[in-house]
Amino acid sequence: MQQPVMTTLDTEQQRIAGEALSGTVVDLIDLTLIAKQAHWNVTGRNFRPLHLALDELVASARTFTDDAAERATAIGVSPDGRARTVAEQAGTTGFPAGWVRDADVIDKITDNLTEVIGRLRQRVDATEKADPVTQDVLIDITARLEQLHWMWQVQREE
């Protein structure tokens, strides 16, 4: 198919921004799936507040996935959120199957957020000169995920 969306970026700018956005889409889809798995399987005394906090994380990650995918489309890069792509390329630490105690959910979600944020910060750096608009999208996503990371991290048991 002929390229349906043209961009004002040059080829190298489009490549750099496209790779950053594509990786972000993949990581955020996986983060959404991880948070839903945790949401369905969390057990323990803190079930209810964690269940609600996981809903908040899922909603944010879904919104940001769409933001990153639509920015990619705007610069002529086709987003790829297929299950196979996510499974092969996501940079998360994953989540176990089955029931998971509340303290372990907090640790696993915090660890996954740490990984996603680290990768986002690398993409923020990579897009600084190539496409400041994409960088701005990534900065917004990073800022909110860092806020959520803080809220998860402070719940860890000592």
PDB file of C-alpha atoms in Angstrom:
ATOM      1  CA  MET A   1       0.000   0.000   0.000  1.00  0.00           C
ATOM      2  CA  GLN A   2       1.197   3.484  -0.772  1.00  0.00           C
ATOM      3  CA  GLN A   3       2.118   5.629   2.240  1.00  0.00           C
ATOM      4  CA  PRO A   4      -1.270   7.211   3.157  1.00  0.00           C
ATOM      5  CA  VAL A   5       0.121   9.696   5.690  1.00  0.00           C
ATOM      6  CA  MET A   6       2.932  12.042   4.774  1.00  0.00           C
ATOM      7  CA  THR A   7       5.055  13.861   7.327  1.00  0.00           C
ATOM      8  CA  THR A   8       6.986  17.103   7.437  1.00  0.00           C
ATOM      9  CA  LEU A   9       9.830  15.266   9.187  1.00  0.00           C
ATOM     10  CA  ASP A  10      12.775  14.105   7.142  1.00  0.00           C
ATOM     11  CA  THR A  11      13.415  10.373   6.877  1.00  0.00           C
ATOM     12  CA  GLU A  12      15.864  10.207   9.793  1.00  0.00           C
ATOM     13  CA  GLN A  13      13.660  12.308  12.083  1.00  0.00           C
ATOM     14  CA  GLN A  14      10.700  10.084  11.216  1.00  0.00           C
ATOM     15  CA  ARG A  15      12.730   6.944  11.916  1.00  0.00           C
ATOM     16  CA  ILE A  16      13.919   8.138  15.328  1.00  0.00           C
ATOM     17  CA  ALA A  17      10.513   9.430  16.414  1.00  0.00           C
ATOM     18  CA  GLY A  18       8.750   6.408  14.944  1.00  0.00           C
ATOM     19  CA  GLU A  19      10.964   3.939  16.806  1.00  0.00           C
ATOM     20  CA  ALA A  20      10.447   5.840  20.059  1.00  0.00           C
ATOM     21  CA  LEU A  21       6.688   5.939  19.625  1.00  0.00           C
ATOM     22  CA  SER A  22       6.440   2.326  18.490  1.00  0.00           C
ATOM     23  CA  GLY A  23       8.394   1.124  21.495  1.00  0.00           C
ATOM     24  CA  THR A  24       6.226   3.242  23.753  1.00  0.00           C
ATOM     25  CA  VAL A  25       3.026   1.776  22.302  1.00  0.00           C
ATOM     26  CA  VAL A  26       4.319  -1.752  22.891  1.00  0.00           C
ATOM     27  CA  ASP A  27       5.461  -1.064  26.455  1.00  0.00           C
ATOM     28  CA  LEU A  28       2.211   0.662  27.380  1.00  0.00           C
ATOM     29  CA  ILE A  29       0.049  -2.118  25.955  1.00  0.00           C
ATOM     30  CA  ASP A  30       2.023  -4.617  28.011  1.00  0.00           C
ATOM     31  CA  LEU A  31       1.789  -2.414  31.106  1.00  0.00           C
ATOM     32  CA  THR A  32      -1.988  -2.307  30.618  1.00  0.00           C
ATOM     33  CA  LEU A  33      -2.164  -6.098  30.376  1.00  0.00           C
ATOM     34  CA  ILE A  34       0.056  -6.535  33.421  1.00  0.00           C
ATOM     35  CA  ALA A  35      -2.090  -4.159  35.457  1.00  0.00           C
ATOM     36  CA  LYS A  36      -5.288  -5.954  34.404  1.00  0.00           C
ATOM     37  CA  GLN A  37      -3.760  -9.335  35.319  1.00  0.00           C
ATOM     38  CA  ALA A  38      -2.868  -7.916  38.723  1.00  0.00           C
ATOM     39  CA  HIS A  39      -6.330  -6.333  39.054  1.00  0.00           C
ATOM     40  CA  TRP A  40      -8.019  -9.703  38.581  1.00  0.00           C
ATOM     41  CA  ASN A  41      -5.653 -11.664  40.804  1.00  0.00           C
ATOM     42  CA  VAL A  42      -4.658  -9.454  43.741  1.00  0.00           C
ATOM     43  CA  THR A  43      -5.415 -10.926  47.171  1.00  0.00           C
ATOM     44  CA  GLY A  44      -4.853  -9.797  50.708  1.00  0.00           C
ATOM     45  CA  ARG A  45      -5.762  -7.111  53.175  1.00  0.00           C
ATOM     46  CA  ASN A  46      -5.129  -4.287  50.672  1.00  0.00           C
ATOM     47  CA  PHE A  47      -7.213  -5.857  47.914  1.00  0.00           C
ATOM     48  CA  ARG A  48      -9.715  -3.018  47.543  1.00  0.00           C
ATOM     49  CA  PRO A  49      -7.344  -0.020  47.356  1.00  0.00           C
ATOM     50  CA  LEU A  50      -4.983  -1.928  45.043  1.00  0.00           C
ATOM     51  CA  HIS A  51      -7.868  -3.050  42.862  1.00  0.00           C
ATOM     52  CA  LEU A  52      -8.880   0.609  42.428  1.00  0.00           C
ATOM     53  CA  ALA A  53      -5.290   1.823  41.940  1.00  0.00           C
ATOM     54  CA  LEU A  54      -4.796  -0.788  39.226  1.00  0.00           C
ATOM     55  CA  ASP A  55      -7.898   0.560  37.450  1.00  0.00           C
ATOM     56  CA  GLU A  56      -6.303   4.019  37.537  1.00  0.00           C
ATOM     57  CA  LEU A  57      -3.054   2.669  36.102  1.00  0.00           C
ATOM     58  CA  VAL A  58      -4.906   0.809  33.334  1.00  0.00           C
ATOM     59  CA  ALA A  59      -6.883   3.920  32.374  1.00  0.00           C
ATOM     60  CA  SER A  60      -3.748   6.050  32.215  1.00  0.00           C
ATOM     61  CA  ALA A  61      -1.766   3.472  30.243  1.00  0.00           C
ATOM     62  CA  ARG A  62      -4.609   3.035  27.728  1.00  0.00           C
ATOM     63  CA  THR A  63      -4.894   6.782  27.197  1.00  0.00           C
ATOM     64  CA  PHE A  64      -1.141   7.106  26.734  1.00  0.00           C
ATOM     65  CA  THR A  65      -1.062   4.163  24.343  1.00  0.00           C
ATOM     66  CA  ASP A  66      -3.562   5.964  22.161  1.00  0.00           C
ATOM     67  CA  ASP A  67      -1.629   9.249  22.435  1.00  0.00           C
ATOM     68  CA  ALA A  68       1.611   7.573  21.324  1.00  0.00           C
ATOM     69  CA  ALA A  69      -0.075   5.588  18.538  1.00  0.00           C
ATOM     70  CA  GLU A  70      -1.858   8.647  17.171  1.00  0.00           C
ATOM     71  CA  ARG A  71       1.370  10.671  17.229  1.00  0.00           C
ATOM     72  CA  ALA A  72       3.053   7.858  15.293  1.00  0.00           C
ATOM     73  CA  THR A  73       0.247   7.906  12.749  1.00  0.00           C
ATOM     74  CA  ALA A  74       0.513  11.685  12.460  1.00  0.00           C
ATOM     75  CA  ILE A  75       4.152  11.366  11.398  1.00  0.00           C
ATOM     76  CA  GLY A  76       3.444   8.577   8.930  1.00  0.00           C
ATOM     77  CA  VAL A  77       4.433   5.607  11.094  1.00  0.00           C
ATOM     78  CA  SER A  78       1.977   2.723  11.337  1.00  0.00           C
ATOM     79  CA  PRO A  79       1.593   1.688  14.988  1.00  0.00           C
ATOM     80  CA  ASP A  80       1.831  -2.027  15.739  1.00  0.00           C
ATOM     81  CA  GLY A  81      -0.021  -3.144  18.846  1.00  0.00           C
ATOM     82  CA  ARG A  82      -0.512  -6.769  17.866  1.00  0.00           C
ATOM     83  CA  ALA A  83      -0.137  -9.366  20.597  1.00  0.00           C
ATOM     84  CA  ARG A  84       2.875 -10.967  18.893  1.00  0.00           C
ATOM     85  CA  THR A  85       4.673  -7.630  18.622  1.00  0.00           C
ATOM     86  CA  VAL A  86       3.977  -6.813  22.262  1.00  0.00           C
ATOM     87  CA  ALA A  87       5.149 -10.258  23.396  1.00  0.00           C
ATOM     88  CA  GLU A  88       8.375  -9.987  21.395  1.00  0.00           C
ATOM     89  CA  GLN A  89       9.301  -6.370  22.066  1.00  0.00           C
ATOM     90  CA  ALA A  90       7.946  -5.214  25.433  1.00  0.00           C
ATOM     91  CA  GLY A  91      10.525  -4.117  27.966  1.00  0.00           C
ATOM     92  CA  THR A  92       8.534  -4.907  31.068  1.00  0.00           C
ATOM     93  CA  THR A  93       9.430  -7.358  33.804  1.00  0.00           C
ATOM     94  CA  GLY A  94       6.114  -9.213  33.503  1.00  0.00           C
ATOM     95  CA  PHE A  95       3.665 -10.545  36.040  1.00  0.00           C
ATOM     96  CA  PRO A  96       3.092 -14.060  37.371  1.00  0.00           C
ATOM     97  CA  ALA A  97       0.054 -16.208  36.670  1.00  0.00           C
ATOM     98  CA  GLY A  98      -2.446 -16.988  39.404  1.00  0.00           C
ATOM     99  CA  TRP A  99      -3.289 -15.285  42.672  1.00  0.00           C
ATOM    100  CA  VAL A 100      -0.746 -12.761  43.917  1.00  0.00           C
ATOM    101  CA  ARG A 101      -0.522 -11.331  47.437  1.00  0.00           C
ATOM    102  CA  ASP A 102      -1.007  -7.595  47.770  1.00  0.00           C
ATOM    103  CA  ALA A 103       2.600  -6.851  48.807  1.00  0.00           C
ATOM    104  CA  ASP A 104       3.893  -8.798  45.805  1.00  0.00           C
ATOM    105  CA  VAL A 105       1.514  -6.926  43.474  1.00  0.00           C
ATOM    106  CA  ILE A 106       2.921  -3.639  44.752  1.00  0.00           C
ATOM    107  CA  ASP A 107       6.478  -4.849  44.107  1.00  0.00           C
ATOM    108  CA  LYS A 108       5.686  -6.206  40.634  1.00  0.00           C
ATOM    109  CA  ILE A 109       3.783  -3.106  39.502  1.00  0.00           C
ATOM    110  CA  THR A 110       6.502  -0.814  40.855  1.00  0.00           C
ATOM    111  CA  ASP A 111       9.183  -2.851  39.059  1.00  0.00           C
ATOM    112  CA  ASN A 112       7.259  -2.752  35.776  1.00  0.00           C
ATOM    113  CA  LEU A 113       6.724   0.984  36.056  1.00  0.00           C
ATOM    114  CA  THR A 114      10.468   1.410  36.727  1.00  0.00           C
ATOM    115  CA  GLU A 115      11.299  -0.438  33.495  1.00  0.00           C
ATOM    116  CA  VAL A 116       8.763   1.405  31.355  1.00  0.00           C
ATOM    117  CA  ILE A 117       9.837   4.788  32.729  1.00  0.00           C
ATOM    118  CA  GLY A 118      13.507   3.989  32.129  1.00  0.00           C
ATOM    119  CA  ARG A 119      12.800   3.141  28.502  1.00  0.00           C
ATOM    120  CA  LEU A 120      10.648   6.254  28.118  1.00  0.00           C
ATOM    121  CA  ARG A 121      13.453   8.448  29.437  1.00  0.00           C
ATOM    122  CA  GLN A 122      15.811   6.969  26.826  1.00  0.00           C
ATOM    123  CA  ARG A 123      13.230   7.811  24.148  1.00  0.00           C
ATOM    124  CA  VAL A 124      12.849  11.331  25.488  1.00  0.00           C
ATOM    125  CA  ASP A 125      16.612  11.775  25.039  1.00  0.00           C
ATOM    126  CA  ALA A 126      16.595  10.196  21.578  1.00  0.00           C
ATOM    127  CA  THR A 127      13.826  12.445  20.259  1.00  0.00           C
ATOM    128  CA  GLU A 128      15.150  15.749  21.612  1.00  0.00           C
ATOM    129  CA  LYS A 129      16.617  16.940  18.322  1.00  0.00           C
ATOM    130  CA  ALA A 130      14.802  14.639  15.916  1.00  0.00           C
ATOM    131  CA  ASP A 131      11.269  15.651  16.862  1.00  0.00           C
ATOM    132  CA  PRO A 132      10.548  17.899  19.856  1.00  0.00           C
ATOM    133  CA  VAL A 133       6.797  17.365  19.378  1.00  0.00           C
ATOM    134  CA  THR A 134       7.193  13.616  19.881  1.00  0.00           C
ATOM    135  CA  GLN A 135       9.541  14.329  22.751  1.00  0.00           C
ATOM    136  CA  ASP A 136       6.829  16.466  24.354  1.00  0.00           C
ATOM    137  CA  VAL A 137       4.312  13.603  24.084  1.00  0.00           C
ATOM    138  CA  LEU A 138       6.832  11.249  25.687  1.00  0.00           C
ATOM    139  CA  ILE A 139       7.611  13.748  28.454  1.00  0.00           C
ATOM    140  CA  ASP A 140       3.920  14.022  29.326  1.00  0.00           C
ATOM    141  CA  ILE A 141       3.593  10.235  29.495  1.00  0.00           C
ATOM    142  CA  THR A 142       6.753   9.916  31.576  1.00  0.00           C
ATOM    143  CA  ALA A 143       5.641  12.585  34.037  1.00  0.00           C
ATOM    144  CA  ARG A 144       2.321  10.861  34.767  1.00  0.00           C
ATOM    145  CA  LEU A 145       3.874   7.402  34.993  1.00  0.00           C
ATOM    146  CA  GLU A 146       6.492   8.766  37.403  1.00  0.00           C
ATOM    147  CA  GLN A 147       3.679  10.147  39.539  1.00  0.00           C
ATOM    148  CA  LEU A 148       1.988   6.737  39.538  1.00  0.00           C
ATOM    149  CA  HIS A 149       5.344   5.066  40.246  1.00  0.00           C
ATOM    150  CA  TRP A 150       5.741   7.235  43.330  1.00  0.00           C
ATOM    151  CA  MET A 151       2.270   6.265  44.530  1.00  0.00           C
ATOM    152  CA  TRP A 152       3.023   2.547  44.065  1.00  0.00           C
ATOM    153  CA  GLN A 153       6.543   2.731  45.453  1.00  0.00           C
ATOM    154  CA  VAL A 154       5.566   4.294  48.774  1.00  0.00           C
ATOM    155  CA  GLN A 155       3.273   1.351  49.474  1.00  0.00           C
ATOM    156  CA  ARG A 156       6.165  -1.131  49.510  1.00  0.00           C
ATOM    157  CA  GLU A 157       6.761  -2.916  52.770  1.00  0.00           C
ATOM    158  CA  GLU A 158      10.072  -2.313  54.426  1.00  0.00           C
TER     159      GLU A 158
END
